[in-house]
PDB file of C-alpha atoms in Angstrom:
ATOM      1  CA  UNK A 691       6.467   6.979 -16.290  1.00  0.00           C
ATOM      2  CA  UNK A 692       9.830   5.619 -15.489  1.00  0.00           C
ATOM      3  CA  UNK A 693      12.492   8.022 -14.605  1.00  0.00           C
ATOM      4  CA  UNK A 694      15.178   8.382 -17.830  1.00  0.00           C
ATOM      5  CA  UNK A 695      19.021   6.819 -17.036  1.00  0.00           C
ATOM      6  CA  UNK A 696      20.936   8.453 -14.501  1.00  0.00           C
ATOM      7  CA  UNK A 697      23.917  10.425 -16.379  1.00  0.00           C
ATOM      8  CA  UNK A 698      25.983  12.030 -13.730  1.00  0.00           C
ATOM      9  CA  UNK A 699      27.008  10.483 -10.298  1.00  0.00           C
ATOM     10  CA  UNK A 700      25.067  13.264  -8.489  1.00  0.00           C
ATOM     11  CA  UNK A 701      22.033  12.047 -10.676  1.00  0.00           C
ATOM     12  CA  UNK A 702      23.001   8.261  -9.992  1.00  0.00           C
ATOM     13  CA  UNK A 703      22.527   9.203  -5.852  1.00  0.00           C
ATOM     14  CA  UNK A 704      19.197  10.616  -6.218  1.00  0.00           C
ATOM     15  CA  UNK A 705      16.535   7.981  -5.223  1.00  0.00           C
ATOM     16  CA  UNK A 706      14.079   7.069  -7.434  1.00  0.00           C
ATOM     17  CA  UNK A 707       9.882   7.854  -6.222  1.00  0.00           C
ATOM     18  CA  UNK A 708       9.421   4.548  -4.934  1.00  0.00           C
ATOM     19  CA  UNK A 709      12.409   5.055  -2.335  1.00  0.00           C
ATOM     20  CA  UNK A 710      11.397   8.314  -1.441  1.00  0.00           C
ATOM     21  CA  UNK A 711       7.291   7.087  -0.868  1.00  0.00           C
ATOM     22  CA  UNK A 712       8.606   4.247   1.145  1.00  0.00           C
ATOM     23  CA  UNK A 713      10.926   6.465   3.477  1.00  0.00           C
ATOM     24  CA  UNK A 714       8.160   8.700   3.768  1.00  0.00           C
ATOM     25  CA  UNK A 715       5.455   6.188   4.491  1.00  0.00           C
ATOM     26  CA  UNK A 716       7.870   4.742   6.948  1.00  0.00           C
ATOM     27  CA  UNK A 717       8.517   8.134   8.467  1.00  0.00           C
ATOM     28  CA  UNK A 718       4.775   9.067   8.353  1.00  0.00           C
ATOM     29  CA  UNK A 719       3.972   5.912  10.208  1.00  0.00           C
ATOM     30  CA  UNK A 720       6.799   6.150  12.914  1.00  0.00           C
ATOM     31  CA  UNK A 721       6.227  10.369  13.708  1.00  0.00           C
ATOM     32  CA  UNK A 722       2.549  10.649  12.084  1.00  0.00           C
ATOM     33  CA  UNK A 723       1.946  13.090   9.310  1.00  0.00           C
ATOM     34  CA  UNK A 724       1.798  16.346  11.127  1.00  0.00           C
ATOM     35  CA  UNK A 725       5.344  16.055  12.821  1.00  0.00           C
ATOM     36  CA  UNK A 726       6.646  14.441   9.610  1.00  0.00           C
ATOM     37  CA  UNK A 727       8.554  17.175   6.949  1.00  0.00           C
ATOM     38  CA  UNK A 728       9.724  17.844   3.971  1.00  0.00           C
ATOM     39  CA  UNK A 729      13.366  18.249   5.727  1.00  0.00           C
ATOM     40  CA  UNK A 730      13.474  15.192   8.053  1.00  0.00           C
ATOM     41  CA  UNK A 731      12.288  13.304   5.008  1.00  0.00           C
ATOM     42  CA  UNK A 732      14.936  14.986   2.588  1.00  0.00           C
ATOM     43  CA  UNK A 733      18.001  14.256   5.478  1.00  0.00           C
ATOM     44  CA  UNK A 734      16.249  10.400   6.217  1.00  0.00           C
ATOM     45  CA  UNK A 735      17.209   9.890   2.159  1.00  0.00           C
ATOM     46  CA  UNK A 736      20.289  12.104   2.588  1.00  0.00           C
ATOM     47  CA  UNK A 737      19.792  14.338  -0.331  1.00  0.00           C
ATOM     48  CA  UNK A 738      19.054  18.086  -0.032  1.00  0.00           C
ATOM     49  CA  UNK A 739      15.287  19.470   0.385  1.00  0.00           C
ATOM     50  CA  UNK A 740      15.398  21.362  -3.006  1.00  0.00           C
ATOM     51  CA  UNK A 741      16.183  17.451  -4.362  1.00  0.00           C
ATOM     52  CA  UNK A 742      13.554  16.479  -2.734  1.00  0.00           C
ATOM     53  CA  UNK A 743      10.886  18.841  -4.175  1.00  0.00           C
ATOM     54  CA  UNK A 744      11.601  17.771  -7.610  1.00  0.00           C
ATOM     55  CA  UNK A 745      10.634  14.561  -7.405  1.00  0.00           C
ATOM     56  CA  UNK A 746       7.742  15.182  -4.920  1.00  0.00           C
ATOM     57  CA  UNK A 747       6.105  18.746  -4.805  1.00  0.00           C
ATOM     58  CA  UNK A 748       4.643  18.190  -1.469  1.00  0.00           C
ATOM     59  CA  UNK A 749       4.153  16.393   1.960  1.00  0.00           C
ATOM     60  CA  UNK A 750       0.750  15.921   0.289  1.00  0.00           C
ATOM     61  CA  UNK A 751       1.473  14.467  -2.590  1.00  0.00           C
ATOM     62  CA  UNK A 752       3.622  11.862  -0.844  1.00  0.00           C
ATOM     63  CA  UNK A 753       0.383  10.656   1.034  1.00  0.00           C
ATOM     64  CA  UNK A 754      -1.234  10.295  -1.751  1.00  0.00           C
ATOM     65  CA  UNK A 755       1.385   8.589  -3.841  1.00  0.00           C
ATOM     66  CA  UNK A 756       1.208   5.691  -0.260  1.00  0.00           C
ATOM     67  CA  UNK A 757      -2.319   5.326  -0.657  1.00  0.00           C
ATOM     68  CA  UNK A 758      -2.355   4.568  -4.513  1.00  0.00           C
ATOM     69  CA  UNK A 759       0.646   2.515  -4.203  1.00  0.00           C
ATOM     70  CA  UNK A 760      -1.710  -0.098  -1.396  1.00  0.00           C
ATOM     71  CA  UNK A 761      -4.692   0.486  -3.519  1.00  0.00           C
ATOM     72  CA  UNK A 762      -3.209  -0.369  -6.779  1.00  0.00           C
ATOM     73  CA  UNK A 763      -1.606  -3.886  -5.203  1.00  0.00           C
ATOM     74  CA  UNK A 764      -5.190  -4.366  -3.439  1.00  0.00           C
ATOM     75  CA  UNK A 765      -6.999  -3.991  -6.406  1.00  0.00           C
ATOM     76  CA  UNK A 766      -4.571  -6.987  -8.230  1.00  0.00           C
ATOM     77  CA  UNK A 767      -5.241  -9.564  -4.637  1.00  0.00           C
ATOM     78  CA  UNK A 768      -9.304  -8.344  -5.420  1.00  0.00           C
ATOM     79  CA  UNK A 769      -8.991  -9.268  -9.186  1.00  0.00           C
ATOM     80  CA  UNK A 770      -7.293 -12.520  -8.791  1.00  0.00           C
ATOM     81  CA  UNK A 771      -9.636 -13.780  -5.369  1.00  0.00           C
ATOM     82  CA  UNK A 772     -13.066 -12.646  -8.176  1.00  0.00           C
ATOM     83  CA  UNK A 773     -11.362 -15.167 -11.170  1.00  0.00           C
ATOM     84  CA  UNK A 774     -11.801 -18.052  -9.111  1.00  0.00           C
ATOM     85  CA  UNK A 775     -14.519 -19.985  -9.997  1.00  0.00           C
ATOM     86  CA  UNK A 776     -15.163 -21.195  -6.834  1.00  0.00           C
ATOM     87  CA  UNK A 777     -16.176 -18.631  -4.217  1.00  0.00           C
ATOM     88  CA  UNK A 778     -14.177 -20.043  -1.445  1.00  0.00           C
ATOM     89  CA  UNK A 779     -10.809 -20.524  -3.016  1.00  0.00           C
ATOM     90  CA  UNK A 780     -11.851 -16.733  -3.774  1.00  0.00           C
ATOM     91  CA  UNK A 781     -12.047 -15.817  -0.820  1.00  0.00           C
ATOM     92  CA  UNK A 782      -8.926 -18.176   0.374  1.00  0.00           C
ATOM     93  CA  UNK A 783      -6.972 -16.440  -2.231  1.00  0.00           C
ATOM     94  CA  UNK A 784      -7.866 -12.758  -0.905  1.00  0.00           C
ATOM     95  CA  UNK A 785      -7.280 -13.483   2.888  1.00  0.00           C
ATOM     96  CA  UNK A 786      -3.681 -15.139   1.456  1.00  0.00           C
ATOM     97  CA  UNK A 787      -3.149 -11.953  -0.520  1.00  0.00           C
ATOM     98  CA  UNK A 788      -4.475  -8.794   1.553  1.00  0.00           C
ATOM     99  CA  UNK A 789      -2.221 -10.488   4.488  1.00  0.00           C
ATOM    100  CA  UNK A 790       0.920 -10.864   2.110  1.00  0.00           C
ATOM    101  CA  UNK A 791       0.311  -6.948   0.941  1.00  0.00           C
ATOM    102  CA  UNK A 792      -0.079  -5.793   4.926  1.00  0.00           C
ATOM    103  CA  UNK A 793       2.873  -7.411   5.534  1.00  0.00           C
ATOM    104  CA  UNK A 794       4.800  -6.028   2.561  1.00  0.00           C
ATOM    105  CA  UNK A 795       3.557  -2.474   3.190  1.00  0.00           C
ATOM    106  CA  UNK A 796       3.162  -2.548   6.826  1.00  0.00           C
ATOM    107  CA  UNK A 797       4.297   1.366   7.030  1.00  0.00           C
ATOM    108  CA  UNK A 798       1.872   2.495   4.527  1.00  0.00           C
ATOM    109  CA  UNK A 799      -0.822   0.173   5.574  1.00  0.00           C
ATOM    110  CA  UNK A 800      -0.167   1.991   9.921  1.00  0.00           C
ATOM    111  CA  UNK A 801      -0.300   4.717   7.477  1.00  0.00           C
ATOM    112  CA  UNK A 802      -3.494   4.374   5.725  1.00  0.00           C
ATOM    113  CA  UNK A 803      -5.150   3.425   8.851  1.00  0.00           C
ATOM    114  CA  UNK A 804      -3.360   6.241  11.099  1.00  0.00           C
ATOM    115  CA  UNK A 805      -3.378   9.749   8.483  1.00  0.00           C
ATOM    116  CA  UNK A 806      -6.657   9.403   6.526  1.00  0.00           C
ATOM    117  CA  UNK A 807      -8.128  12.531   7.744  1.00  0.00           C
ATOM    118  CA  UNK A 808      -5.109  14.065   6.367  1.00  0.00           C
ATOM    119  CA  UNK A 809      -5.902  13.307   2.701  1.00  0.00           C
ATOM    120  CA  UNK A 810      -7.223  16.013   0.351  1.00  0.00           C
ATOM    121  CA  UNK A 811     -10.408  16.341  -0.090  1.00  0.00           C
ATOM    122  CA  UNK A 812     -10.060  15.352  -3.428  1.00  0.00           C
ATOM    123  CA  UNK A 813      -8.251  11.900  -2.377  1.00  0.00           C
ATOM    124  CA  UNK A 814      -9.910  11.042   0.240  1.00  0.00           C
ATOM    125  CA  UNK A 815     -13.504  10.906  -1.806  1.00  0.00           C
ATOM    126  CA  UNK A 816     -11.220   8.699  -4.546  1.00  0.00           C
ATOM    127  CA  UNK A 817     -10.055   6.907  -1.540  1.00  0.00           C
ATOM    128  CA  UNK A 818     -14.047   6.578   0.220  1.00  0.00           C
ATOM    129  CA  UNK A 819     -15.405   5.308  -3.900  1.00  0.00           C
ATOM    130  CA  UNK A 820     -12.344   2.905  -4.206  1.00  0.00           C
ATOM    131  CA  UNK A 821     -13.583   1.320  -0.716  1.00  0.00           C
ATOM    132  CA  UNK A 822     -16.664   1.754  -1.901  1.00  0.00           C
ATOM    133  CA  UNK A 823     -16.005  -0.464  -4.708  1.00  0.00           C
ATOM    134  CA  UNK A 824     -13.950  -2.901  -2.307  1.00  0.00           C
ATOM    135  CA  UNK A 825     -16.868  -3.862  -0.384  1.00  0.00           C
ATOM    136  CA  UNK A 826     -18.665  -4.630  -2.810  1.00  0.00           C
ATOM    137  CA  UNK A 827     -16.590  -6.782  -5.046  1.00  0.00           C
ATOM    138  CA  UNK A 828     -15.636  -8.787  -1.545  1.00  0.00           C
ATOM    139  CA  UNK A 829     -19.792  -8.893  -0.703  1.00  0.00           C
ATOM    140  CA  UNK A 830     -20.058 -10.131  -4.340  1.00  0.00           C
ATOM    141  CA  UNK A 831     -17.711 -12.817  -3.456  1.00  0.00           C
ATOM    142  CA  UNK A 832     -19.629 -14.056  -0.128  1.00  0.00           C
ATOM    143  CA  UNK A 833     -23.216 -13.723  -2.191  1.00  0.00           C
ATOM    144  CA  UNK A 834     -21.885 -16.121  -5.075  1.00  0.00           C
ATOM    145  CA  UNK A 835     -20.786 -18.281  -2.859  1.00  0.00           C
ATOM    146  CA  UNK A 836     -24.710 -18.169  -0.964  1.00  0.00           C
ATOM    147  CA  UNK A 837     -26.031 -18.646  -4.053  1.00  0.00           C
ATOM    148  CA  UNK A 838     -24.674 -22.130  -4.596  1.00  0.00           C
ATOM    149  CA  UNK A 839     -25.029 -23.023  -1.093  1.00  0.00           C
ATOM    150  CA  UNK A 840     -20.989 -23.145  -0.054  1.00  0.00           C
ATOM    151  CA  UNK A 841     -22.170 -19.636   2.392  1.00  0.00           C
ATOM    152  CA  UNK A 842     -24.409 -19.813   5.289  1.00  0.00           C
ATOM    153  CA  UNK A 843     -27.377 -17.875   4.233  1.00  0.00           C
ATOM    154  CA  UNK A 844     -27.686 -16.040   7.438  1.00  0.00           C
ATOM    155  CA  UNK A 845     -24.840 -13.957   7.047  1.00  0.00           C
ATOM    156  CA  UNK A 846     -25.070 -10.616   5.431  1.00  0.00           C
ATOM    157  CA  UNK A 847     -22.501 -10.780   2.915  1.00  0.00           C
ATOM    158  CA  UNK A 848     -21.434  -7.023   3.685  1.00  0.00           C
ATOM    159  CA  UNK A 849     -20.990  -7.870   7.251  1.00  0.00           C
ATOM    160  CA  UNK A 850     -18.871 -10.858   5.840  1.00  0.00           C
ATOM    161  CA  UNK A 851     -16.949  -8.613   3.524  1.00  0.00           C
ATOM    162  CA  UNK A 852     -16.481  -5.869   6.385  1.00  0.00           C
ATOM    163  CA  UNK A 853     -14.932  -8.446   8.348  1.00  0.00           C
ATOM    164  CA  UNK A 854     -12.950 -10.134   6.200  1.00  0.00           C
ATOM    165  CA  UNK A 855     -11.184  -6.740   4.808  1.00  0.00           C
ATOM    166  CA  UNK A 856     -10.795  -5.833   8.380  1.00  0.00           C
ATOM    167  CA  UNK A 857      -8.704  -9.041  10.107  1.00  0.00           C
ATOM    168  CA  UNK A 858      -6.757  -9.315   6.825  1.00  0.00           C
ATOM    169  CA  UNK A 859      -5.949  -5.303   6.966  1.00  0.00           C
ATOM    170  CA  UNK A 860      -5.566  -5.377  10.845  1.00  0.00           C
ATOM    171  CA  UNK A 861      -2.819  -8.049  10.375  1.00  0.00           C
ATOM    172  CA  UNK A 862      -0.136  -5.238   9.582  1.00  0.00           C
ATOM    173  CA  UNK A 863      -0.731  -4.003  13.646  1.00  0.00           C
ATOM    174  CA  UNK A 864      -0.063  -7.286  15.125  1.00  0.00           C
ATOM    175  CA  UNK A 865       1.555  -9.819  12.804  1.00  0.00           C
ATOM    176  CA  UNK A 866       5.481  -9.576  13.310  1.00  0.00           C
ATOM    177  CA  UNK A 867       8.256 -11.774  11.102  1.00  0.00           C
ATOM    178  CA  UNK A 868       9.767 -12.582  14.273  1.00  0.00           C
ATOM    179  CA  UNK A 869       7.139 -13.222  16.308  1.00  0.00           C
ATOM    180  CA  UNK A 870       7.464 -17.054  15.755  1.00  0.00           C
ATOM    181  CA  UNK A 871       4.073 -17.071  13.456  1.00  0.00           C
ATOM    182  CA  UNK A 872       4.928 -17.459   9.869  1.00  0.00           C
ATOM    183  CA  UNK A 873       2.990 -15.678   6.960  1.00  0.00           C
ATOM    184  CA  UNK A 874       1.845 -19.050   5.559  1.00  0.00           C
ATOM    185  CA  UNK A 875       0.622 -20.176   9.330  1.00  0.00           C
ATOM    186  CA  UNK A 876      -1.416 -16.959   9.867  1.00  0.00           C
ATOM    187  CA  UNK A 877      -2.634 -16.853   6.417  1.00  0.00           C
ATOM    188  CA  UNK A 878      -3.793 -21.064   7.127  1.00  0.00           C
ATOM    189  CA  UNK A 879      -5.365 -19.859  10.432  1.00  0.00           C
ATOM    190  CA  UNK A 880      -6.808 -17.095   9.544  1.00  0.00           C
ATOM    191  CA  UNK A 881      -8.568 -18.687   6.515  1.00  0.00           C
ATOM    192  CA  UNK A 882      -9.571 -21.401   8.520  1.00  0.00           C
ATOM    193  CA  UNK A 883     -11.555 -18.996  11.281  1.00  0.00           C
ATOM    194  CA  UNK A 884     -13.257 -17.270   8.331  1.00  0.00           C
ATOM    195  CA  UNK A 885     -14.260 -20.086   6.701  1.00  0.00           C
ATOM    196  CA  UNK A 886     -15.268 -22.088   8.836  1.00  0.00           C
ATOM    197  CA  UNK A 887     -17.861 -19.240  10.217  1.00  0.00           C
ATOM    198  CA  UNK A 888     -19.256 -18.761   6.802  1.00  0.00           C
ATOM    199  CA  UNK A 889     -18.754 -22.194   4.917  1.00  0.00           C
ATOM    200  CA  UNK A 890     -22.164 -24.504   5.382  1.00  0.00           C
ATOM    201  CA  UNK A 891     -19.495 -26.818   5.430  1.00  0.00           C
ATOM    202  CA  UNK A 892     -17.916 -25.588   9.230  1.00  0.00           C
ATOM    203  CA  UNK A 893     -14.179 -25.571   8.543  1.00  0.00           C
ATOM    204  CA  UNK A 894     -14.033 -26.100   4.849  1.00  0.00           C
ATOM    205  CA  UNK A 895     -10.133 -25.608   3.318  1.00  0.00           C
ATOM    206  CA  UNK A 896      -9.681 -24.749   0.073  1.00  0.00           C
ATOM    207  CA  UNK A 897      -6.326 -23.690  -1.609  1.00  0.00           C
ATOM    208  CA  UNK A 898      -5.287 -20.579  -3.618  1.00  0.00           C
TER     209      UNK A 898
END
């Protein structure tokens, strides 16, 4: 639930949960969880610890609130890619999307791929079902598209979705804005290596 109006200027100063999950994430990223704390976090935002703890009880619950913030936006790229009626512009749509969201959230995604073990228990089996679930709406995906003959056959779709969810997550590691390769060009490229290894077609194109 949204936070209620600020109505004092110290109250106006305090940073809302997204700003604080986003310092953190970047913080978590740049240090790593373990050397990241409550205080560097609190003095990154400039407020005062005890500030701090009211809007986020722990260093824990911070991690949490990055992965649900990347799994929630995932879940949107997965929902739109599974409308499409045709497999590949499915799959065209969730390269195009997984690579916008890595590049969006890089921190939390160097995050996500960096601090897992750090997760509770309790998140990190939500976290292992939601991937879970990932998989196989992605190897869903590849085995519509073998059943009306756009997929090679001979490729397990869960090796297909495995590799698929891992270039397009990788991305965040190794695609820079200034690294003279545009978001549209990778996504293009990208799309164009994965389909045209699983497309009985060879390099079929499709658009989101």
């Amino acid at each position: 639930m949204d936070e209620p109006p600020a109505t004092t200027a110290r109250r106006a100063k305090t940073p809302d949960l997204e700003t604080i999950v986003g310092v953190a994430a970047n913080l978590f990223h740049l240090h790593g969880y373990q050397n990241t704390t409550m205080q560097l976090i609190a003095s990154e935002l400039g407020i005062a610890k005890p500030t701090l703890y009211v809007h986020a009880q722990s260093k824990g619950f911070l991690l949490g609130q990055v992965f649900q913030r990347v799994l929630r936006r995932a879940d949107i790229v997965v929902s739109e890619a599974l409308s499409k009626a045709d497999p590949l512009e499915g799959i065209t749509c969730l390269i195009d999307g997984q690579i916008r969201l890595s590049m969006m959230y890089r921190d939390y995604y160097g995050v996500i791929y960096g601090d897992q073990r750090e997760l509770p228990q309790d998140l990190d089996e939500s976290y292992q079902a939601w991937m879970k679930t990932f998989v196989a709406d992605v190897s869903g995906l590849v085995e519509r598209g073998q059943q009306i003959g756009a997929i090679r056959e001979d490729v397990a779709p869960l090796v297909a979705a495995q590799a698929i969810i891992g270039i397009t997550g990788w991305s965040a590691r190794w695609l820079r804005p200034h690294s003279g390769l545009t978001l549209d060009s990778a996504s293009r490229q990208i799309t164009a290596l994965v389909l045209g290894g699983l497309s009985t077609e060879g390099a079929a194109t499709r658009d989101c």
